Short mmCIF file of the C-alpha atoms (twelve columns), coordinates in Angstrom:
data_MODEL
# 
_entry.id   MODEL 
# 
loop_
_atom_site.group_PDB 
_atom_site.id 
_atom_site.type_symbol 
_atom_site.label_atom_id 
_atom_site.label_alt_id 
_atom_site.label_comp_id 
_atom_site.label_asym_id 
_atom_site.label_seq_id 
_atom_site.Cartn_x 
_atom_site.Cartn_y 
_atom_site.Cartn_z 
_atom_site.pdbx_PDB_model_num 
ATOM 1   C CA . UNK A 1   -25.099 -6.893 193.070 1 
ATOM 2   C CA . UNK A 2   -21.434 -8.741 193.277 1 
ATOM 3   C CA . UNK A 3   -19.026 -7.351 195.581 1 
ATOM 4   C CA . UNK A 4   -16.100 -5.567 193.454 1 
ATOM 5   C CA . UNK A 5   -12.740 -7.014 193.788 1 
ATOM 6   C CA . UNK A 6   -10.852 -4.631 192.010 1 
ATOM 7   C CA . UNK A 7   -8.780  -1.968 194.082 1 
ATOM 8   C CA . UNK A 8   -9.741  1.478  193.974 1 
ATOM 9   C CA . UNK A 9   -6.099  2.327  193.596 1 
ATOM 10  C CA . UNK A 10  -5.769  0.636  190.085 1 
ATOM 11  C CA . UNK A 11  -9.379  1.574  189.064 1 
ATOM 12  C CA . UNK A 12  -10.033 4.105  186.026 1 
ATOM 13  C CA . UNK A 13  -12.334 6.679  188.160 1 
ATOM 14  C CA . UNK A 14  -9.619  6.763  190.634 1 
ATOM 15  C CA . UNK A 15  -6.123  8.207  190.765 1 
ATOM 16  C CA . UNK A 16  -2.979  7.938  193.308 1 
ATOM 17  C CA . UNK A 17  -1.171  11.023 191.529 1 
ATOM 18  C CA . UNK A 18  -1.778  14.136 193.990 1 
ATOM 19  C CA . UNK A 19  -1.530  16.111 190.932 1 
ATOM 20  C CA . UNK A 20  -4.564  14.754 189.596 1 
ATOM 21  C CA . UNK A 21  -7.026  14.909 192.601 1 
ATOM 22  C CA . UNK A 22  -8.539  17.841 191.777 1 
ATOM 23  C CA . UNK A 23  -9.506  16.670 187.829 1 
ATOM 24  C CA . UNK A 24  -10.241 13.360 189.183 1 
ATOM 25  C CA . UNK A 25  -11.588 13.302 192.376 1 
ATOM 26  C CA . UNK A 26  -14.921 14.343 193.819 1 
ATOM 27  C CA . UNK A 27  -15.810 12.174 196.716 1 
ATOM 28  C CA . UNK A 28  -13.407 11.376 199.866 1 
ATOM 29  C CA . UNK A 29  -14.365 8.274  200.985 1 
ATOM 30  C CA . UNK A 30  -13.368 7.081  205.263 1 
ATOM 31  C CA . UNK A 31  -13.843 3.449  205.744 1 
ATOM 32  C CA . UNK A 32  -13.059 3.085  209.285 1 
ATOM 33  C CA . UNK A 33  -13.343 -0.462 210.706 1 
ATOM 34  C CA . UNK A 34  -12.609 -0.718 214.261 1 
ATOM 35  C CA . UNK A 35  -10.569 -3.703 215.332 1 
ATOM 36  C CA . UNK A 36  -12.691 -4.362 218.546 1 
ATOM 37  C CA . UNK A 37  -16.034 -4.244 216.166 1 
ATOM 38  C CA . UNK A 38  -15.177 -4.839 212.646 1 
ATOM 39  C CA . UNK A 39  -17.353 -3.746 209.694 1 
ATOM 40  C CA . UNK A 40  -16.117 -6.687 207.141 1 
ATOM 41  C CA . UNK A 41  -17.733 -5.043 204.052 1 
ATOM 42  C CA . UNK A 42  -17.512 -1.315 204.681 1 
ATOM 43  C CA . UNK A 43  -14.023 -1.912 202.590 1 
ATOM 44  C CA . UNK A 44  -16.154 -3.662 200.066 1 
ATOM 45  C CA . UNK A 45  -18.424 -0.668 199.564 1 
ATOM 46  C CA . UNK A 46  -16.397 2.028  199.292 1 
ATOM 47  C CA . UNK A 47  -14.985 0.332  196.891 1 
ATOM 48  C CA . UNK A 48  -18.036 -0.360 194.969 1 
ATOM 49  C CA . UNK A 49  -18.716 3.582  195.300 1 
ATOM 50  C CA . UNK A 50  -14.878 4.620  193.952 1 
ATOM 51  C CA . UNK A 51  -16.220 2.179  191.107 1 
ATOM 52  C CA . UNK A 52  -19.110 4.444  189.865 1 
ATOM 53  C CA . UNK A 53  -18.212 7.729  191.132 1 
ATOM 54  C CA . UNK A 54  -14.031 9.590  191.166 1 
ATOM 55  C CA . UNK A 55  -13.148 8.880  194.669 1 
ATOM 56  C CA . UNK A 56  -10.507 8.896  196.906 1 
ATOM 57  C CA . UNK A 57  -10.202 5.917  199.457 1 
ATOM 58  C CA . UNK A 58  -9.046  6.864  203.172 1 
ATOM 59  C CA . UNK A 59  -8.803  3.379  205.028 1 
ATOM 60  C CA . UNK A 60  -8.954  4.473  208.931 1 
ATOM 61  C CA . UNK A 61  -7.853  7.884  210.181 1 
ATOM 62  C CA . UNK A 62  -9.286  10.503 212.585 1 
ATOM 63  C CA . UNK A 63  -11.269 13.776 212.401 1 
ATOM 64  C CA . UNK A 64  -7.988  15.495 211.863 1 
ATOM 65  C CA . UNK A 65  -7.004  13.528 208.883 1 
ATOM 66  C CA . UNK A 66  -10.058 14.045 207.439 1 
ATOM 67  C CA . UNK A 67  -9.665  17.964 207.893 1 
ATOM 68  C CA . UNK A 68  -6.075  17.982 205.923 1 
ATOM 69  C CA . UNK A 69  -7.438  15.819 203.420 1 
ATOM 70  C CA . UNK A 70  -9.958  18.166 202.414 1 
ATOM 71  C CA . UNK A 71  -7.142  20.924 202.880 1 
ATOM 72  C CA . UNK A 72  -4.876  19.464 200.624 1 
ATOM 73  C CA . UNK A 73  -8.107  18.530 197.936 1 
ATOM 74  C CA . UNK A 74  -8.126  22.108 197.541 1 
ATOM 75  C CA . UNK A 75  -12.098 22.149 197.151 1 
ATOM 76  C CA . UNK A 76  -11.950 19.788 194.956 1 
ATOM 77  C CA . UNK A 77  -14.177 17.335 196.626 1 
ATOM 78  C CA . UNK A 78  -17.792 17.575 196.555 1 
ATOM 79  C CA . UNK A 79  -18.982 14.566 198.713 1 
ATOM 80  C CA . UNK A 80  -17.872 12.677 201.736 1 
ATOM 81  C CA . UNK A 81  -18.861 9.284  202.468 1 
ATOM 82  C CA . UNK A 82  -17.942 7.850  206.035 1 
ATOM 83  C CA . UNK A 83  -18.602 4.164  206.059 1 
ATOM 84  C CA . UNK A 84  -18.635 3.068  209.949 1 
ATOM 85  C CA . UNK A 85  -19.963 3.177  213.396 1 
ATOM 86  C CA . UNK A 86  -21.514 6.357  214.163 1 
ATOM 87  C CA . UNK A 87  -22.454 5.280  217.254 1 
ATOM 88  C CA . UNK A 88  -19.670 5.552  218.960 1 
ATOM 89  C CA . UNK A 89  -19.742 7.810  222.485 1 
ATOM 90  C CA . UNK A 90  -17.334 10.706 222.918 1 
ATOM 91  C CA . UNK A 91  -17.381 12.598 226.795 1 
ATOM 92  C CA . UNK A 92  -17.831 16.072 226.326 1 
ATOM 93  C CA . UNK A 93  -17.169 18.508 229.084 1 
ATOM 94  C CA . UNK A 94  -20.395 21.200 229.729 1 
ATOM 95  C CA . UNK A 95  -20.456 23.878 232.306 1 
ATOM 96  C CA . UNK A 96  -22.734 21.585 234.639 1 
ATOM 97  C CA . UNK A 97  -19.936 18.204 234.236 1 
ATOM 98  C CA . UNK A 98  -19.693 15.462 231.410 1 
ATOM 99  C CA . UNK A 99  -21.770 14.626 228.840 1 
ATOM 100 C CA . UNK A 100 -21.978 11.574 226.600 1 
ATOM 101 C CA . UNK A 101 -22.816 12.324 223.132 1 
ATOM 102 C CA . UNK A 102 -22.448 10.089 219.916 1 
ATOM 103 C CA . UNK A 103 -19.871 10.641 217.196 1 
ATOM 104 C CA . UNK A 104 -18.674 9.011  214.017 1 
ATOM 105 C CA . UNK A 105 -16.076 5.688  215.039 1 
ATOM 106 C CA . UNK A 106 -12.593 7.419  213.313 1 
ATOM 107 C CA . UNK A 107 -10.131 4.730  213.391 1 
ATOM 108 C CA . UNK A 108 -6.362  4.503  213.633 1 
ATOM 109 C CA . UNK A 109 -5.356  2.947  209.953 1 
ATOM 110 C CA . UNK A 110 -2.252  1.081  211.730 1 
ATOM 111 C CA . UNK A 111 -4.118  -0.225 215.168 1 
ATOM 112 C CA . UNK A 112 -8.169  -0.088 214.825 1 
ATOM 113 C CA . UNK A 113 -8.307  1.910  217.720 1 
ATOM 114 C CA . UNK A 114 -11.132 4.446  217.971 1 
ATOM 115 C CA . UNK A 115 -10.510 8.300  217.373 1 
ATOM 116 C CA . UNK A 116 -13.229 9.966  218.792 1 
ATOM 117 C CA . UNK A 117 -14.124 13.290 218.104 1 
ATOM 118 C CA . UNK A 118 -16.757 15.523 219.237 1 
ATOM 119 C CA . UNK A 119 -19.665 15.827 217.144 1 
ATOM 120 C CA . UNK A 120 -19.873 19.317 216.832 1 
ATOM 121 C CA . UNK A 121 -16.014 19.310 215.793 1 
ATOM 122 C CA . UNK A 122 -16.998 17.052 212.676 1 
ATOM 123 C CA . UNK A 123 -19.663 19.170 211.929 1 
ATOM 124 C CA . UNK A 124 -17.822 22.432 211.696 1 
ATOM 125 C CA . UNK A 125 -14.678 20.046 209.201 1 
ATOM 126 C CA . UNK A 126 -17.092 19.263 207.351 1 
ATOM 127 C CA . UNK A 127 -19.294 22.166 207.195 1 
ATOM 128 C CA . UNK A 128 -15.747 24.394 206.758 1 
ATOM 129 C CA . UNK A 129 -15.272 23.001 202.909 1 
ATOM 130 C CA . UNK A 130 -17.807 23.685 200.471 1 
ATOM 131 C CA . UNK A 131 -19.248 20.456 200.455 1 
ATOM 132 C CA . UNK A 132 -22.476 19.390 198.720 1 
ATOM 133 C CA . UNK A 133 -23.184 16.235 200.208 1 
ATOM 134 C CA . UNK A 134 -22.322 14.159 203.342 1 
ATOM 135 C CA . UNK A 135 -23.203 10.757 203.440 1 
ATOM 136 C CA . UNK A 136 -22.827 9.597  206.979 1 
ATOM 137 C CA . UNK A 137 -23.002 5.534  206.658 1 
ATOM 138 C CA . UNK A 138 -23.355 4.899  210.103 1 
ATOM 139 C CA . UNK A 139 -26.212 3.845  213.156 1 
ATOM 140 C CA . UNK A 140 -27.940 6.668  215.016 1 
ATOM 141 C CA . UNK A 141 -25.815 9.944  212.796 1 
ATOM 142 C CA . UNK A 142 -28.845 11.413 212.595 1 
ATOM 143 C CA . UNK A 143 -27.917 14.233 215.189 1 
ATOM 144 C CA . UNK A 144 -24.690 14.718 213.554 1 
ATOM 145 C CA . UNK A 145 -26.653 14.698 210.126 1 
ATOM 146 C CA . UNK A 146 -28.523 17.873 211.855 1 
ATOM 147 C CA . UNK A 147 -25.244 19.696 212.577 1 
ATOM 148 C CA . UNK A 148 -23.674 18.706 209.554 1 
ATOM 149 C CA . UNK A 149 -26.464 20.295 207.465 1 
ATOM 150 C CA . UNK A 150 -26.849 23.248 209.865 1 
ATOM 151 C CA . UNK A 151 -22.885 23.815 209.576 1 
ATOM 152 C CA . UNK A 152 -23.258 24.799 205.382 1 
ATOM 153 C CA . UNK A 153 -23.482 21.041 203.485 1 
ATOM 154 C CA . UNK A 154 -26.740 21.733 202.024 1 
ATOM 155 C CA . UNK A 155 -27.067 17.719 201.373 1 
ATOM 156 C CA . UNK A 156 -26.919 14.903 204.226 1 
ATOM 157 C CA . UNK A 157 -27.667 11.606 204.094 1 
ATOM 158 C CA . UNK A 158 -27.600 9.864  207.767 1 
ATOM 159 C CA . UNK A 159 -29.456 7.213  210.179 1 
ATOM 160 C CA . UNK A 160 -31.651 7.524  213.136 1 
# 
């Protein structure tokens, strides 16, 4: 199908008004597009998804943002799409030294710079919320996928 070009801002499923997230919005959407390994149509795709479905749009932002986001959405969100590498490797410190583990690419929205964020932090966000699906649109989230579910959102979608 064509690529979209309308914004999701001036689309009729989708709202900028605060006051209206939680009659209008179901599904927070991260697009995060790293400038060192740009996704060119992970915008593109979101955007096609705010088209069919109430969305809201986050372009970049880390595992924190995403946890006030769904604060301030006041359960009104059901789904959670993050569009972007989920391949990205996080150090984690274990009682025997470092480990390498993979996590979803969070970007800064003003730089491109990776966020990273352990796994298991993401997991408990977005178990935390009373999501029903999580729809992680990124290489090798698989693992995540497994916490994600295991952490209360009954409904994951994710790559090996």
């Amino acid at each position: 199908s064509p690529r979209s070009s309308r914004s999701p801002d001036v689309g009729s499923r989708v709202s900028s008004n605060p006051s209206e997230a939680s009659f209008q919005r179901e599904t927070l959407i991260f697009v995060c597009c790293p400038a060192k390994a740009p996704m060119p149509h992970a915008k593109d795709e979101a955007i096609d998804v705010a088209n069919a479905i109430s969305s809201r749009i986050k372009r970049g932002g880390s595992a924190a943002d995403l946890k006030q986001e769904l604060l301030d959405g006041q359960g009104c969100y059901r789904n959670f799409l993050f569009s972007g590498h989920g391949d990205a490797r996080v150090r984690e410190g274990v009682d025997d030294g470092v480990r390498h583990s993979l996590t979803l690419g969070f970007t800064n929205p003003h730089s491109g710079v990776l966020e990273l964020t352990p796994a298991s932090t993401i997991a408990d966000v977005l178990g935390s919320h009373g999501l029903q699906l999580a729809f992680l649109n990124g290489c090798e989230t698989e693992c995540l996928g497994r916490q994600v579910r295991d952490a209360g959102v009954p409904h994951v979608v994710c790559w090996r």
